[in-house]
Short mmCIF file of C-alpha atoms and ligand atoms in Angstrom, two decimals:
data_model
loop_
_atom_site.label_atom_id
_atom_site.label_comp_id
_atom_site.label_asym_id
_atom_site.label_seq_id
_atom_site.Cartn_x
_atom_site.Cartn_y
_atom_site.Cartn_z
CA MET X 1 52.26 36.28 -165.97
CA VAL X 2 48.56 35.46 -165.74
CA THR X 3 48.98 33.04 -168.65
CA LYS X 4 51.95 31.34 -166.94
CA ALA X 5 50.00 31.01 -163.69
CA ARG X 6 47.02 29.58 -165.56
CA LEU X 7 49.26 27.12 -167.42
CA PHE X 8 50.88 26.09 -164.15
CA PHE X 9 47.45 25.57 -162.53
CA VAL X 10 46.07 23.57 -165.48
CA SER X 11 49.23 21.40 -165.68
CA GLY X 12 49.19 20.75 -161.93
CA PHE X 13 45.47 19.94 -161.98
CA GLY X 14 45.97 17.60 -164.98
CA ALA X 15 48.94 15.87 -163.37
CA GLY X 16 47.01 15.41 -160.10
CA LEU X 17 44.00 13.93 -161.90
CA ALA X 18 46.24 11.65 -163.95
CA ALA X 19 48.14 10.43 -160.89
CA SER X 20 44.92 9.53 -159.06
CA ALA X 21 43.56 7.88 -162.23
CA LEU X 22 46.69 5.73 -162.49
CA VAL X 23 46.38 4.65 -158.85
CA MET X 24 42.70 3.78 -159.41
CA ARG X 25 43.54 1.98 -162.64
CA ALA X 26 46.16 -0.16 -160.89
CA ALA X 27 43.49 -1.20 -158.37
CA HIS X 28 40.77 -1.80 -161.02
CA PRO X 29 42.01 -2.69 -164.52
CA PRO X 30 39.60 -1.05 -167.00
CA ASP X 31 37.00 -2.85 -169.09
CA ALA X 32 34.17 -1.48 -171.28
CA GLU X 33 31.87 -1.08 -168.22
CA ALA X 34 34.54 0.85 -166.33
CA VAL X 35 35.07 3.09 -169.39
CA ALA X 36 31.31 3.71 -169.64
CA ARG X 37 31.21 4.68 -165.93
CA ARG X 38 34.16 7.03 -166.45
CA TYR X 39 32.44 8.77 -169.37
CA ARG X 40 29.17 9.12 -167.42
CA GLY X 41 30.16 12.43 -165.92
CA TRP X 42 32.28 13.49 -168.87
CA ALA X 43 29.81 13.15 -171.79
CA ARG X 44 28.44 16.71 -171.67
CA LEU X 45 31.86 18.21 -171.01
CA TYR X 46 33.35 16.09 -173.82
CA HIS X 47 30.62 17.28 -176.17
CA TRP X 48 31.25 20.89 -175.17
CA ILE X 49 35.02 20.50 -175.65
CA GLY X 50 34.35 18.78 -179.00
CA VAL X 51 32.13 21.65 -180.15
CA THR X 52 34.74 24.15 -178.97
CA LEU X 53 37.57 22.34 -180.78
CA GLN X 54 35.42 21.35 -183.75
CA GLU X 55 36.94 23.92 -186.08
CA ARG X 56 40.46 22.72 -185.29
CA LEU X 57 39.54 19.06 -185.76
CA VAL X 58 37.71 19.59 -189.08
CA PRO X 59 40.79 18.97 -191.29
CA ALA X 60 41.72 15.78 -189.42
CA ARG X 61 38.15 14.37 -189.40
CA ASP X 62 37.75 15.31 -193.04
CA ARG X 63 41.01 13.57 -193.93
CA LEU X 64 39.92 10.50 -191.93
CA ALA X 65 36.71 10.26 -194.01
CA GLU X 66 38.77 10.72 -197.18
CA MET X 67 41.23 7.97 -196.22
CA ALA X 68 38.26 5.68 -195.48
CA ARG X 69 37.28 6.02 -199.18
CA LEU X 70 33.62 6.78 -198.37
CA ARG X 71 31.24 6.78 -201.34
CA PRO X 72 27.54 7.67 -201.83
CA GLY X 73 25.46 4.71 -200.69
CA GLY X 74 28.30 3.28 -198.58
CA ARG X 75 27.78 1.29 -195.37
CA VAL X 76 29.95 2.69 -192.57
CA LEU X 77 30.74 1.67 -189.00
CA ASP X 78 31.92 4.44 -186.64
CA LEU X 79 33.71 2.57 -183.85
CA ALA X 80 33.72 4.21 -180.38
CA CYS X 81 31.65 6.99 -181.98
CA GLY X 82 31.24 8.90 -178.70
CA THR X 83 29.15 12.04 -179.11
CA GLY X 84 29.15 11.66 -182.92
CA GLY X 85 32.00 13.98 -183.95
CA ASN X 86 32.59 11.99 -187.17
CA LEU X 87 28.95 11.56 -188.15
CA PRO X 88 28.58 14.80 -190.18
CA PHE X 89 31.70 13.91 -192.22
CA ILE X 90 30.46 10.37 -192.86
CA ARG X 91 26.84 11.32 -193.60
CA GLU X 92 27.96 14.07 -195.98
CA ARG X 93 29.82 11.47 -198.07
CA VAL X 94 27.46 8.47 -197.99
CA GLY X 95 24.32 10.63 -198.38
CA PRO X 96 20.73 9.53 -197.67
CA GLY X 97 21.26 6.27 -199.61
CA GLY X 98 24.07 5.12 -197.30
CA TYR X 99 23.90 3.42 -193.94
CA VAL X 100 25.84 4.41 -190.80
CA VAL X 101 26.15 2.56 -187.48
CA GLY X 102 27.80 4.25 -184.49
CA VAL X 103 28.98 1.93 -181.71
CA ASP X 104 30.01 3.00 -178.21
CA CYS X 105 29.97 1.45 -174.73
CA SER X 106 28.82 4.67 -173.05
CA LEU X 107 25.08 5.44 -173.04
CA ASP X 108 25.84 8.99 -171.96
CA MET X 109 28.11 9.61 -174.96
CA LEU X 110 25.52 7.95 -177.24
CA ALA X 111 22.79 10.26 -175.85
CA GLN X 112 24.75 13.25 -177.18
CA ALA X 113 25.16 11.50 -180.56
CA ARG X 114 21.40 10.76 -180.61
CA ALA X 115 20.63 14.47 -180.04
CA LEU X 116 22.84 15.34 -183.03
CA ILE X 117 21.14 12.72 -185.26
CA ASN X 118 17.68 13.96 -184.27
CA ALA X 119 18.65 17.60 -184.80
CA ARG X 120 19.95 16.81 -188.32
CA GLY X 121 16.98 14.54 -189.12
CA TRP X 122 19.24 11.70 -190.36
CA GLU X 123 17.15 8.57 -190.82
CA ASN X 124 19.96 6.25 -191.91
CA VAL X 125 22.21 6.61 -188.84
CA ARG X 126 21.78 3.99 -186.11
CA LEU X 127 23.45 3.81 -182.69
CA VAL X 128 24.37 0.62 -180.83
CA ARG X 129 25.66 0.30 -177.31
CA ALA X 130 28.32 -2.42 -177.32
CA ASP X 131 31.85 -3.30 -176.26
CA ALA X 132 34.00 -2.83 -179.37
CA ALA X 133 36.22 -5.74 -178.30
CA ALA X 134 33.27 -8.16 -178.37
CA LEU X 135 31.41 -6.65 -181.33
CA ASP X 136 29.12 -8.88 -183.39
CA LEU X 137 26.59 -6.86 -185.40
CA GLY X 138 25.89 -9.65 -187.91
CA ALA X 139 26.57 -7.20 -190.75
CA ARG X 140 29.42 -6.19 -193.06
CA PHE X 141 30.52 -2.63 -193.88
CA ASP X 142 32.42 -0.89 -196.68
CA ALA X 143 34.41 1.16 -194.16
CA VAL X 144 35.16 1.36 -190.44
CA LEU X 145 36.28 4.67 -188.91
CA CYS X 146 37.64 5.11 -185.41
CA SER X 147 38.72 8.51 -184.09
CA PHE X 148 40.29 8.98 -180.65
CA GLY X 149 38.94 5.53 -179.81
CA LEU X 150 41.89 3.17 -180.18
CA SER X 151 43.70 5.01 -177.38
CA SER X 152 40.59 4.61 -175.16
CA ILE X 153 39.36 1.05 -175.75
CA PRO X 154 40.94 -1.20 -173.09
CA ASP X 155 41.37 -4.20 -175.45
CA CYS X 156 42.47 -2.18 -178.47
CA ALA X 157 43.89 -5.11 -180.51
CA GLY X 158 40.73 -7.16 -179.81
CA ALA X 159 38.54 -4.27 -181.00
CA MET X 160 40.61 -3.83 -184.17
CA ALA X 161 40.27 -7.54 -184.97
CA ARG X 162 36.48 -7.34 -184.48
CA ALA X 163 36.33 -4.20 -186.67
CA LEU X 164 38.26 -5.94 -189.45
CA ALA X 165 35.87 -8.91 -189.23
CA HIS X 166 32.96 -6.48 -189.89
CA LEU X 167 34.52 -5.21 -193.14
CA GLU X 168 33.80 -6.52 -196.61
CA PRO X 169 36.98 -7.87 -198.23
CA GLY X 170 38.63 -4.79 -199.74
CA GLY X 171 36.81 -2.47 -197.29
CA THR X 172 38.83 0.20 -195.46
CA PHE X 173 39.64 0.61 -191.76
CA ALA X 174 40.70 4.21 -191.03
CA ALA X 175 41.89 5.51 -187.65
CA LEU X 176 42.68 8.92 -186.21
CA ASP X 177 44.16 9.41 -182.75
CA GLY X 178 46.75 11.07 -180.57
CA ARG X 179 50.27 9.67 -180.33
CA LEU X 180 53.41 10.43 -178.35
CA SER X 181 55.39 12.79 -180.54
CA GLY X 182 59.19 12.70 -180.78
CA HIS X 183 59.28 16.29 -182.08
CA PRO X 184 60.79 18.93 -179.70
CA VAL X 185 57.52 20.94 -179.80
CA GLY X 186 55.13 17.99 -180.19
CA ALA X 187 56.65 15.90 -177.36
CA PRO X 188 55.68 18.15 -174.38
CA LEU X 189 52.26 18.75 -175.94
CA SER X 190 51.56 15.06 -176.52
CA HIS X 191 52.83 14.01 -173.07
CA PHE X 192 50.54 16.59 -171.46
CA VAL X 193 47.56 15.41 -173.56
CA ASN X 194 48.46 11.83 -172.59
CA LEU X 195 48.20 12.76 -168.89
CA MET X 196 44.70 14.08 -169.55
CA ALA X 197 43.82 11.04 -171.69
CA ARG X 198 44.83 8.74 -168.85
CA VAL X 199 42.21 10.37 -166.61
CA ALA X 200 39.58 8.98 -169.00
CA GLY X 201 41.40 5.60 -169.18
CA GLY X 202 43.20 6.33 -172.46
CA ASP X 203 46.82 5.70 -173.39
CA LEU X 204 48.59 7.53 -176.22
CA SER X 205 51.70 5.38 -175.99
CA ARG X 206 49.89 2.64 -177.97
CA ARG X 207 50.86 2.21 -181.62
CA PRO X 208 47.69 0.72 -183.23
CA TRP X 209 48.89 1.68 -186.74
CA GLU X 210 51.48 -1.12 -186.42
CA TRP X 211 48.64 -3.64 -186.01
CA LEU X 212 46.86 -2.07 -188.98
CA ALA X 213 50.02 -2.20 -191.12
CA ALA X 214 50.44 -5.89 -190.30
CA HIS X 215 46.81 -6.91 -190.96
CA THR X 216 45.75 -4.81 -193.97
CA THR X 217 46.79 -4.01 -197.54
CA ASP X 218 47.30 -0.59 -199.21
CA PHE X 219 48.39 0.76 -195.82
CA GLN X 220 48.63 4.57 -195.48
CA TYR X 221 50.04 6.55 -192.55
CA GLU X 222 50.26 10.31 -191.88
CA GLU X 223 51.14 12.48 -188.91
CA LYS X 224 49.69 15.91 -188.06
CA LEU X 225 50.27 18.55 -185.38
CA VAL X 226 54.03 17.98 -185.15
CA GLY X 227 53.51 14.27 -184.64
CA ALA X 228 50.90 14.57 -181.85
CA LEU X 229 48.17 13.11 -184.13
CA TYR X 230 48.25 10.24 -186.60
CA LEU X 231 45.95 9.02 -189.36
CA ALA X 232 46.24 5.44 -190.60
CA ALA X 233 44.21 3.35 -193.03
CA GLY X 234 44.33 -0.04 -194.70
CA ARG X 235 42.05 -2.42 -196.60
CA ARG X 236 40.82 -5.80 -195.40
CA PRO X 237 42.72 -8.32 -197.52
CA ILE X 238 40.59 -10.04 -200.16
CA TYR X 239 41.86 -13.52 -199.16
CA ILE X 240 40.55 -13.46 -195.52
C1 SAM R 301 37.86 10.00 -176.68
S1 SAM R 301 36.27 9.40 -177.03
C2 SAM R 301 36.21 9.53 -178.82
C3 SAM R 301 34.80 9.71 -179.33
C4 SAM R 301 34.64 10.01 -180.83
N1 SAM R 301 35.09 8.92 -181.65
C5 SAM R 301 35.31 11.30 -181.25
O1 SAM R 301 36.05 11.30 -182.22
O2 SAM R 301 35.04 12.33 -180.60
C6 SAM R 301 36.52 7.67 -176.79
C7 SAM R 301 35.24 6.87 -176.86
O3 SAM R 301 35.59 5.48 -176.82
C8 SAM R 301 34.54 4.82 -176.15
N2 SAM R 301 35.00 3.47 -175.74
C9 SAM R 301 36.04 3.19 -174.92
N3 SAM R 301 36.14 1.85 -174.76
C10 SAM R 301 35.16 1.28 -175.51
C11 SAM R 301 34.77 -0.06 -175.76
N4 SAM R 301 35.41 -1.10 -175.21
N5 SAM R 301 33.72 -0.28 -176.59
C12 SAM R 301 33.05 0.76 -177.16
N6 SAM R 301 33.38 2.06 -176.96
C13 SAM R 301 34.43 2.32 -176.15
C14 SAM R 301 34.21 5.76 -174.99
O4 SAM R 301 32.95 5.49 -174.43
C15 SAM R 301 34.28 7.11 -175.70
O5 SAM R 301 33.03 7.51 -176.19
#
C-alpha cells in the first residue's frame, strides 16, 4: 500500500515536472546554453543518483568500453561526459599511457568530473567545456564514447557528425542510451524514464543508432533491460 502510494506520488511528480518542461521547451527551444542552465541545479543530484545506480550501470558502461575497442595507450573522447561516469572504465583500459578528453557543455557537471579526476590522481584526463554540436578540438581520437548523451544533446545528428570527424579512419564511435522499448514490461518503464528525461531536455524517442548504422562500418547493436537501453558502435570508414 505504502509502495503503491509512493509510486503514485513519484509518477505524478514526474509527469507534472515533464509537462511543465514541455511547455517551457515549446516557448524556448533548447540549445547547449539552455542545457547547461538546466544541469546547473541538477549536477550534484545527478552525481548522487549516478553513484547510487553505479552498480547497476557497471555492466552497460563496461560493455560500452568493450564495444569501443579501447586499448592501452589509446586516445579517447568522452562526449557529453557529464560527471565522469565512464572515465573509470576508459582509464582502466587505456592506462597511464593513454589520453582521455571529456567534453560537456555544463560547467557544473564538469566540476563533479574534475573532483573524480583529482581524487583518482589521473594526469592524462582532460576536460573541455564545449557544445558537442560545434566541436573542434583540432585533434583525432581512436575512439569516441557517448553515454546517455545522444538523448540529451539538442542537435544530436550535428554532434554525431562532429564526433565522427574527430575519429581516426577506422576508429570506433560507441554509444549507450535509453530508448523507447516495445516490450510489454520495458515499454511502461521506458516511457516513465522518458518523462523524467524530458525534464532535463532529453528525448528517448530518438534513434541515433540509425545514423550510426548509416555512417559507419562494422556496425554493432544490442539492447539491454528489456529494450529500455541500447548499445551501438561503428567504425569511421577508411575512405572519408
Ligand atoms: C544524462 S547526462 C549523461 C552524462 C554522462 N555521459 C553519463 O553517462 O552519466 C547528459 C549530459 O549531456 C550534456 N550535454 C547536453 N547537451 C550538450 C551539448 N550540446 N554539448 C555538450 N554536452 C551536452 C549535459 O550537460 C549532461 O552532462
